[in-house]
Short mmCIF file of C-alpha atoms and ligand atoms in Angstrom, two decimals:
data_model
loop_
_atom_site.label_atom_id
_atom_site.label_comp_id
_atom_site.label_asym_id
_atom_site.label_seq_id
_atom_site.Cartn_x
_atom_site.Cartn_y
_atom_site.Cartn_z
CA UNK A 1 3.85 -27.62 -11.66
CA UNK A 2 4.49 -26.22 -8.19
CA UNK A 3 1.87 -27.19 -5.62
CA UNK A 4 1.59 -26.13 -1.98
CA UNK A 5 2.00 -28.58 0.88
CA UNK A 6 -1.33 -30.11 2.02
CA UNK A 7 -3.62 -27.80 4.00
CA UNK A 8 -7.19 -27.67 5.22
CA UNK A 9 -9.57 -24.97 4.04
CA UNK A 10 -12.61 -23.24 5.46
CA UNK A 11 -14.71 -20.25 4.32
CA UNK A 12 -15.56 -17.67 6.96
CA UNK A 13 -19.15 -16.39 7.06
CA UNK A 14 -18.51 -13.16 9.01
CA UNK A 15 -15.67 -11.24 10.64
CA UNK A 16 -16.60 -12.81 13.99
CA UNK A 17 -16.60 -16.26 12.39
CA UNK A 18 -13.17 -15.64 10.79
CA UNK A 19 -11.74 -14.60 14.16
CA UNK A 20 -13.28 -17.65 15.82
CA UNK A 21 -11.86 -19.96 13.12
CA UNK A 22 -8.38 -18.45 13.51
CA UNK A 23 -8.59 -19.00 17.23
CA UNK A 24 -9.93 -22.55 16.88
CA UNK A 25 -7.32 -23.70 14.36
CA UNK A 26 -4.38 -22.12 16.17
CA UNK A 27 -1.11 -20.49 15.14
CA UNK A 28 -0.77 -22.39 11.85
CA UNK A 29 -4.04 -20.99 10.48
CA UNK A 30 -3.81 -18.08 8.01
CA UNK A 31 -6.43 -15.96 6.32
CA UNK A 32 -6.51 -15.81 2.55
CA UNK A 33 -8.08 -12.92 0.61
CA UNK A 34 -7.14 -12.79 -3.09
CA UNK A 35 -4.42 -15.40 -2.63
CA UNK A 36 -2.08 -13.66 -5.08
CA UNK A 37 0.71 -13.29 -2.53
CA UNK A 38 -0.05 -16.13 -0.11
CA UNK A 39 -0.47 -18.93 -2.65
CA UNK A 40 2.85 -18.23 -4.44
CA UNK A 41 4.52 -18.20 -1.00
CA UNK A 42 2.88 -21.55 -0.21
CA UNK A 43 4.02 -23.03 -3.52
CA UNK A 44 7.58 -21.98 -2.71
CA UNK A 45 7.18 -23.37 0.85
CA UNK A 46 7.93 -19.87 2.23
CA UNK A 47 4.55 -20.18 3.98
CA UNK A 48 3.16 -23.50 5.15
CA UNK A 49 -0.16 -22.97 6.93
CA UNK A 50 -2.15 -26.00 8.12
CA UNK A 51 -5.43 -24.14 7.68
CA UNK A 52 -6.57 -21.44 5.27
CA UNK A 53 -9.50 -19.31 6.42
CA UNK A 54 -10.97 -17.81 3.25
CA UNK A 55 -12.39 -14.28 3.61
CA UNK A 56 -13.93 -14.29 0.11
CA UNK A 57 -17.57 -14.33 1.28
CA UNK A 58 -17.24 -11.36 3.65
CA UNK A 59 -19.09 -8.78 1.54
CA UNK A 60 -19.12 -6.53 4.63
CA UNK A 61 -15.38 -5.98 4.04
CA UNK A 62 -15.76 -4.92 0.42
CA UNK A 63 -16.77 -1.26 0.37
CA UNK A 64 -15.59 2.25 -0.43
CA UNK A 65 -17.54 4.72 1.71
CA UNK A 66 -17.16 8.47 2.25
CA UNK A 67 -17.73 9.22 5.92
CA UNK A 68 -17.24 12.94 6.66
CA UNK A 69 -13.55 13.74 6.27
CA UNK A 70 -12.55 10.09 5.80
CA UNK A 71 -12.76 7.59 2.98
CA UNK A 72 -13.27 4.11 4.40
CA UNK A 73 -12.08 1.21 2.30
CA UNK A 74 -12.96 -2.34 3.35
CA UNK A 75 -10.02 -4.73 3.54
CA UNK A 76 -11.50 -7.02 0.92
CA UNK A 77 -11.80 -4.22 -1.64
CA UNK A 78 -9.95 -5.39 -4.72
CA UNK A 79 -7.38 -3.49 -6.75
CA UNK A 80 -9.91 -3.43 -9.62
CA UNK A 81 -12.59 -1.93 -7.33
CA UNK A 82 -10.22 0.88 -6.33
CA UNK A 83 -9.35 1.57 -9.94
CA UNK A 84 -13.03 1.65 -10.92
CA UNK A 85 -14.00 4.01 -8.09
CA UNK A 86 -14.58 7.62 -9.18
CA UNK A 87 -14.51 8.90 -5.59
CA UNK A 88 -11.11 7.28 -5.03
CA UNK A 89 -9.75 8.81 -8.22
CA UNK A 90 -11.09 12.27 -7.38
CA UNK A 91 -9.97 12.40 -3.76
CA UNK A 92 -6.79 10.34 -4.00
CA UNK A 93 -5.42 10.26 -7.55
CA UNK A 94 -2.28 8.59 -6.13
CA UNK A 95 -4.34 5.41 -5.63
CA UNK A 96 -5.33 5.31 -9.29
CA UNK A 97 -1.74 6.09 -10.34
CA UNK A 98 -0.57 3.07 -8.33
CA UNK A 99 -3.40 0.75 -9.30
CA UNK A 100 -2.80 1.31 -13.00
CA UNK A 101 0.69 -0.17 -12.60
CA UNK A 102 0.02 -2.96 -10.09
CA UNK A 103 0.45 -6.24 -11.92
CA UNK A 104 -2.21 -6.98 -14.54
CA UNK A 105 -6.02 -7.30 -14.67
CA UNK A 106 -5.91 -10.95 -13.51
CA UNK A 107 -4.11 -9.99 -10.30
CA UNK A 108 -6.08 -6.76 -9.87
CA UNK A 109 -9.37 -8.64 -10.13
CA UNK A 110 -8.54 -10.80 -7.08
CA UNK A 111 -5.87 -9.01 -5.04
CA UNK A 112 -7.16 -6.88 -2.16
CA UNK A 113 -5.96 -3.84 -0.24
CA UNK A 114 -6.03 -5.83 3.02
CA UNK A 115 -3.91 -8.58 1.48
CA UNK A 116 -1.48 -6.05 0.04
CA UNK A 117 -0.95 -4.29 3.38
CA UNK A 118 -0.97 -7.63 5.21
CA UNK A 119 1.75 -9.02 2.96
CA UNK A 120 3.95 -5.92 3.47
CA UNK A 121 6.24 -6.85 0.60
CA UNK A 122 8.94 -4.14 0.34
CA UNK A 123 8.08 -3.72 -3.37
CA UNK A 124 4.34 -3.53 -2.66
CA UNK A 125 2.81 -0.30 -3.94
CA UNK A 126 -0.21 0.30 -1.68
CA UNK A 127 1.88 0.38 1.50
CA UNK A 128 3.73 3.44 0.18
CA UNK A 129 0.46 4.97 -1.00
CA UNK A 130 -1.11 4.47 2.45
CA UNK A 131 2.01 5.87 4.16
CA UNK A 132 1.87 8.96 1.97
CA UNK A 133 -1.86 9.49 2.58
CA UNK A 134 -1.39 9.08 6.35
CA UNK A 135 -3.85 6.20 6.34
CA UNK A 136 -5.14 4.41 9.39
CA UNK A 137 -5.62 0.66 9.51
CA UNK A 138 -8.43 -0.95 11.50
CA UNK A 139 -7.56 -4.32 13.05
CA UNK A 140 -10.22 -6.57 14.57
CA UNK A 141 -9.50 -9.07 17.33
CA UNK A 142 -11.88 -11.25 19.32
CA UNK A 143 -11.84 -8.73 22.17
CA UNK A 144 -12.46 -5.63 20.04
CA UNK A 145 -10.81 -3.48 17.40
CA UNK A 146 -7.95 -0.98 17.30
CA UNK A 147 -7.05 1.74 14.82
CA UNK A 148 -3.38 2.18 13.97
CA UNK A 149 -1.44 4.77 11.99
CA UNK A 150 0.65 3.30 9.20
CA UNK A 151 3.82 3.96 11.19
CA UNK A 152 2.52 1.68 13.96
CA UNK A 153 0.95 -0.84 11.56
CA UNK A 154 3.83 -1.41 9.15
CA UNK A 155 6.78 -2.76 11.09
CA UNK A 156 9.10 -3.63 8.23
CA UNK A 157 9.49 -6.07 5.34
CA UNK A 158 6.76 -8.74 5.60
CA UNK A 159 5.94 -7.63 9.13
CA UNK A 160 2.91 -5.77 10.43
CA UNK A 161 1.18 -5.18 13.76
CA UNK A 162 -1.69 -7.46 12.68
CA UNK A 163 -1.26 -10.67 14.68
CA UNK A 164 -1.97 -14.10 13.27
CA UNK A 165 -5.32 -14.29 15.10
CA UNK A 166 -6.44 -10.80 14.02
CA UNK A 167 -7.95 -9.33 10.86
CA UNK A 168 -7.40 -6.11 8.95
CA UNK A 169 -10.95 -4.92 8.37
CA UNK A 170 -10.64 -1.38 6.99
CA UNK A 171 -8.25 1.26 5.72
CA UNK A 172 -9.20 4.88 6.43
CA UNK A 173 -7.86 7.72 4.30
CA UNK A 174 -8.17 11.30 5.62
CA UNK A 175 -9.67 13.66 3.03
CA UNK A 176 -7.54 16.82 2.94
CA UNK A 177 -8.88 19.99 1.28
CA UNK A 178 -6.50 21.65 -1.23
CA UNK A 179 -4.36 18.58 -1.49
CA UNK A 180 -2.82 16.72 -4.42
CA UNK A 181 -1.15 13.35 -4.60
CA UNK A 182 0.71 11.26 -7.16
CA UNK A 183 2.63 8.00 -7.63
CA UNK A 184 5.16 6.99 -10.29
CA UNK A 185 6.86 3.68 -10.77
CA UNK A 186 9.62 2.36 -12.98
CA UNK A 187 9.25 -1.31 -13.86
CA UNK A 188 11.22 -3.57 -16.19
CA UNK A 189 8.14 -4.53 -18.16
CA UNK A 190 4.42 -3.80 -17.89
CA UNK A 191 2.87 -5.43 -14.81
CA UNK A 192 6.17 -6.12 -13.06
CA UNK A 193 7.05 -5.24 -9.51
CA UNK A 194 8.79 -1.89 -9.08
CA UNK A 195 12.44 -1.31 -9.81
CA UNK A 196 11.67 1.84 -7.84
CA UNK A 197 8.65 4.02 -7.19
CA UNK A 198 7.79 7.21 -5.36
CA UNK A 199 4.61 8.76 -4.01
CA UNK A 200 3.83 12.16 -2.57
CA UNK A 201 1.00 14.22 -1.16
CA UNK A 202 1.02 18.01 -0.80
CA UNK A 203 -1.49 20.04 1.20
CA UNK A 204 -1.61 23.79 0.53
CA UNK A 205 -3.10 26.68 2.40
CA UNK A 206 -5.10 29.46 0.73
CA UNK A 207 -2.05 31.40 -0.44
CA UNK A 208 -0.45 28.28 -1.97
CA UNK A 209 2.08 27.60 0.79
CA UNK A 210 2.74 23.93 1.51
CA UNK A 211 1.36 23.14 4.97
CA UNK A 212 1.81 19.39 4.89
CA UNK A 213 3.92 17.15 2.70
CA UNK A 214 4.65 13.45 2.59
CA UNK A 215 7.08 11.56 0.38
CA UNK A 216 7.34 7.77 0.24
CA UNK A 217 9.53 5.37 -1.73
CA UNK A 218 8.88 1.79 -2.84
CA UNK A 219 11.50 -0.96 -3.28
CA UNK A 220 14.23 1.45 -2.23
CA UNK A 221 15.02 0.20 1.27
CA UNK A 222 13.20 2.98 3.10
CA UNK A 223 10.79 2.01 5.84
CA UNK A 224 8.12 4.64 6.34
CA UNK A 225 8.24 8.12 4.94
CA UNK A 226 11.15 10.18 3.60
CA UNK A 227 10.79 12.74 6.39
CA UNK A 228 13.71 15.01 5.48
CA UNK A 229 12.50 15.30 1.89
CA UNK A 230 9.06 16.30 3.15
CA UNK A 231 10.39 18.72 5.78
CA UNK A 232 12.21 20.84 3.21
CA UNK A 233 8.89 21.46 1.43
CA UNK A 234 7.00 22.80 4.44
CA UNK A 235 6.32 26.53 4.41
CA UNK A 236 7.50 26.93 0.81
CA UNK A 237 5.61 27.52 -2.44
CA UNK A 238 5.67 24.53 -4.82
CA UNK A 239 8.50 24.99 -7.32
CA UNK A 240 11.36 23.30 -9.13
CA UNK A 241 14.11 24.39 -6.70
CA UNK A 242 12.45 22.94 -3.65
CA UNK A 243 11.35 19.81 -5.56
CA UNK A 244 14.98 19.27 -6.60
CA UNK A 245 16.11 19.53 -3.00
CA UNK A 246 13.39 17.11 -1.88
CA UNK A 247 14.45 14.68 -4.62
CA UNK A 248 18.06 14.88 -3.50
CA UNK A 249 17.06 14.22 0.12
CA UNK A 250 14.79 11.33 -0.86
CA UNK A 251 17.66 9.72 -2.77
CA UNK A 252 19.92 10.27 0.23
CA UNK A 253 17.38 8.58 2.53
CA UNK A 254 16.95 5.58 0.23
CA UNK A 255 18.86 2.37 0.93
CA UNK A 256 18.57 0.41 -2.30
CA UNK A 257 20.30 -2.91 -2.83
CA UNK A 258 21.76 -4.14 -6.09
CA UNK A 259 19.73 -6.99 -7.60
CA UNK A 260 18.43 -8.19 -10.97
CA UNK A 261 16.40 -4.98 -11.19
CA UNK A 262 19.46 -2.74 -11.21
CA UNK A 263 22.51 -1.30 -9.44
CA UNK A 264 22.41 0.97 -6.41
CA UNK A 265 23.30 4.25 -8.14
CA UNK A 266 20.62 3.71 -10.81
CA UNK A 267 18.00 3.14 -8.10
CA UNK A 268 19.17 6.23 -6.18
CA UNK A 269 18.87 8.23 -9.36
CA UNK A 270 15.30 6.93 -9.71
CA UNK A 271 14.50 7.94 -6.12
CA UNK A 272 15.57 11.50 -6.94
CA UNK A 273 13.89 11.74 -10.35
CA UNK A 274 10.62 10.03 -9.36
CA UNK A 275 10.30 12.20 -6.25
CA UNK A 276 10.58 15.37 -8.34
CA UNK A 277 7.99 14.06 -10.79
CA UNK A 278 5.41 13.08 -8.19
CA UNK A 279 5.84 16.42 -6.43
CA UNK A 280 5.16 18.25 -9.72
CA UNK A 281 2.02 16.18 -10.31
CA UNK A 282 0.85 16.50 -6.71
CA UNK A 283 1.26 20.29 -6.88
CA UNK A 284 -0.65 20.48 -10.16
CA UNK A 285 -3.43 18.34 -8.72
CA UNK A 286 -3.58 20.55 -5.63
CA UNK A 287 -4.33 23.45 -7.94
CA UNK A 288 -0.88 24.90 -8.64
CA UNK A 289 -0.96 25.26 -12.40
CA UNK A 290 2.65 26.27 -12.98
CA UNK A 291 5.05 25.46 -10.17
CA UNK A 292 7.48 28.34 -9.91
CA UNK A 293 11.07 28.34 -8.68
C1 FAD B 1 2.25 -11.79 -10.91
C2 FAD B 1 2.00 -10.84 -9.78
C3 FAD B 1 2.43 -9.54 -9.91
C4 FAD B 1 2.21 -8.64 -8.86
N1 FAD B 1 2.64 -7.36 -9.02
C5 FAD B 1 2.41 -6.47 -8.03
C6 FAD B 1 2.83 -5.13 -8.15
O1 FAD B 1 3.37 -4.70 -9.17
N2 FAD B 1 2.61 -4.30 -7.10
C7 FAD B 1 1.98 -4.72 -5.96
O2 FAD B 1 1.80 -3.93 -5.04
N3 FAD B 1 1.55 -5.98 -5.82
C8 FAD B 1 1.76 -6.86 -6.82
N4 FAD B 1 1.33 -8.15 -6.67
C9 FAD B 1 0.69 -8.56 -5.41
C10 FAD B 1 -0.81 -8.35 -5.50
O3 FAD B 1 -1.10 -6.98 -5.38
C11 FAD B 1 -1.47 -9.14 -4.37
O4 FAD B 1 -2.80 -9.31 -4.70
C12 FAD B 1 -1.42 -8.51 -3.02
O5 FAD B 1 -0.10 -8.27 -2.63
C13 FAD B 1 -2.01 -9.41 -1.94
O6 FAD B 1 -3.38 -9.31 -1.95
P1 FAD B 1 -4.24 -10.62 -1.81
O7 FAD B 1 -5.62 -10.16 -1.51
O8 FAD B 1 -4.04 -11.50 -2.98
O9 FAD B 1 -3.62 -11.28 -0.47
P2 FAD B 1 -3.35 -12.80 -0.02
O10 FAD B 1 -2.36 -13.42 -0.95
O11 FAD B 1 -4.66 -13.49 0.11
O12 FAD B 1 -2.75 -12.54 1.40
C14 FAD B 1 -1.47 -11.96 1.55
C15 FAD B 1 -1.11 -11.93 3.04
O13 FAD B 1 -1.97 -11.04 3.74
C16 FAD B 1 -2.73 -11.75 4.74
N5 FAD B 1 -4.07 -11.17 4.67
C17 FAD B 1 -4.89 -11.08 3.60
N6 FAD B 1 -6.01 -10.41 3.93
C18 FAD B 1 -5.90 -10.09 5.23
C19 FAD B 1 -6.74 -9.40 6.16
N7 FAD B 1 -7.91 -8.87 5.80
N8 FAD B 1 -6.32 -9.27 7.43
C20 FAD B 1 -5.12 -9.77 7.82
N9 FAD B 1 -4.28 -10.41 6.99
C21 FAD B 1 -4.66 -10.56 5.71
C22 FAD B 1 -2.67 -13.22 4.34
O14 FAD B 1 -2.81 -14.07 5.47
C23 FAD B 1 -1.28 -13.29 3.75
O15 FAD B 1 -0.32 -13.37 4.76
C24 FAD B 1 1.54 -9.07 -7.69
C25 FAD B 1 1.11 -10.39 -7.56
C26 FAD B 1 1.33 -11.27 -8.60
C27 FAD B 1 0.82 -12.68 -8.46
#
């Protein structure tokens, strides 16, 4: 059985207490939320913190709240909470699409949105979802909090703007009228990490023209959004021709690597195909019943 190296453990009683504990125990202290990414890393000695500051008691960070034109999701909100939330499913069906295919109930019952974004694994699904939804991430430090766009927050594989002595406290999703969103993933077996996945959001104006579009890819070597794929959609009516062009551009923007999950050309093909599919679903969910060419 793999066991982590020895570490000390403390449970935080509030956000302020967690920040104070991180400060007191220094650079080798790490927060733990669900532990589903950090503990495997510790068992493999890829992470070796001296102190774990457990956020598990911070009920203040476990909420899903509609606040005007934003949905506020506490960092400690679990995958299972997101999947069970009707308001999340209604406003952001992409989140439910992704949550249905993230791991299994055991992982979903403990893993959190803050831990997922904090881990920033390139195959992690919620980072793409939050990119596509133009989410903002709230980060608390001892001297106050800041609110970052995903492009500023997510710096690359396993790297975010959240410093070791800071906490992700909330994720904010802008509610967009006449919008639709979707996520599709190909995995080797149920509950596995993605071979490849794609997400998209479309926002339409009253006559059905696309006024905003985002396309994101998971596990395909793309950091941030597939901007060219989205740009080709702007000002058009949803339809197969323009979806095909967006799929082609998304595949072109992808930078997959060959690994045990498949060769490069297979993954590029998935980038293309999955992009077309999520655009079709997003358009349908935005109210376009039959996308036309
Ligand atoms: C078998 C298995 C299969 C999985 N499959 C998938 C999958 O298909 N798709 C997918 O997306 N994920 C998958 N995961 C990962 C799962 O979603 C994790 O739960 C998630 O990535 C991390 O959430 P956590 O709460 O467990 O974080 P933890 O493991 O507790 O923390 C992860 C990292 O984030 C930091 N952190 C945690 N919370 C905060 C915070 N509030 N502020 C700042 N930093 C924080 C920690 O210090 C650590 O560095 C899988 C995990 C397992 C074990």
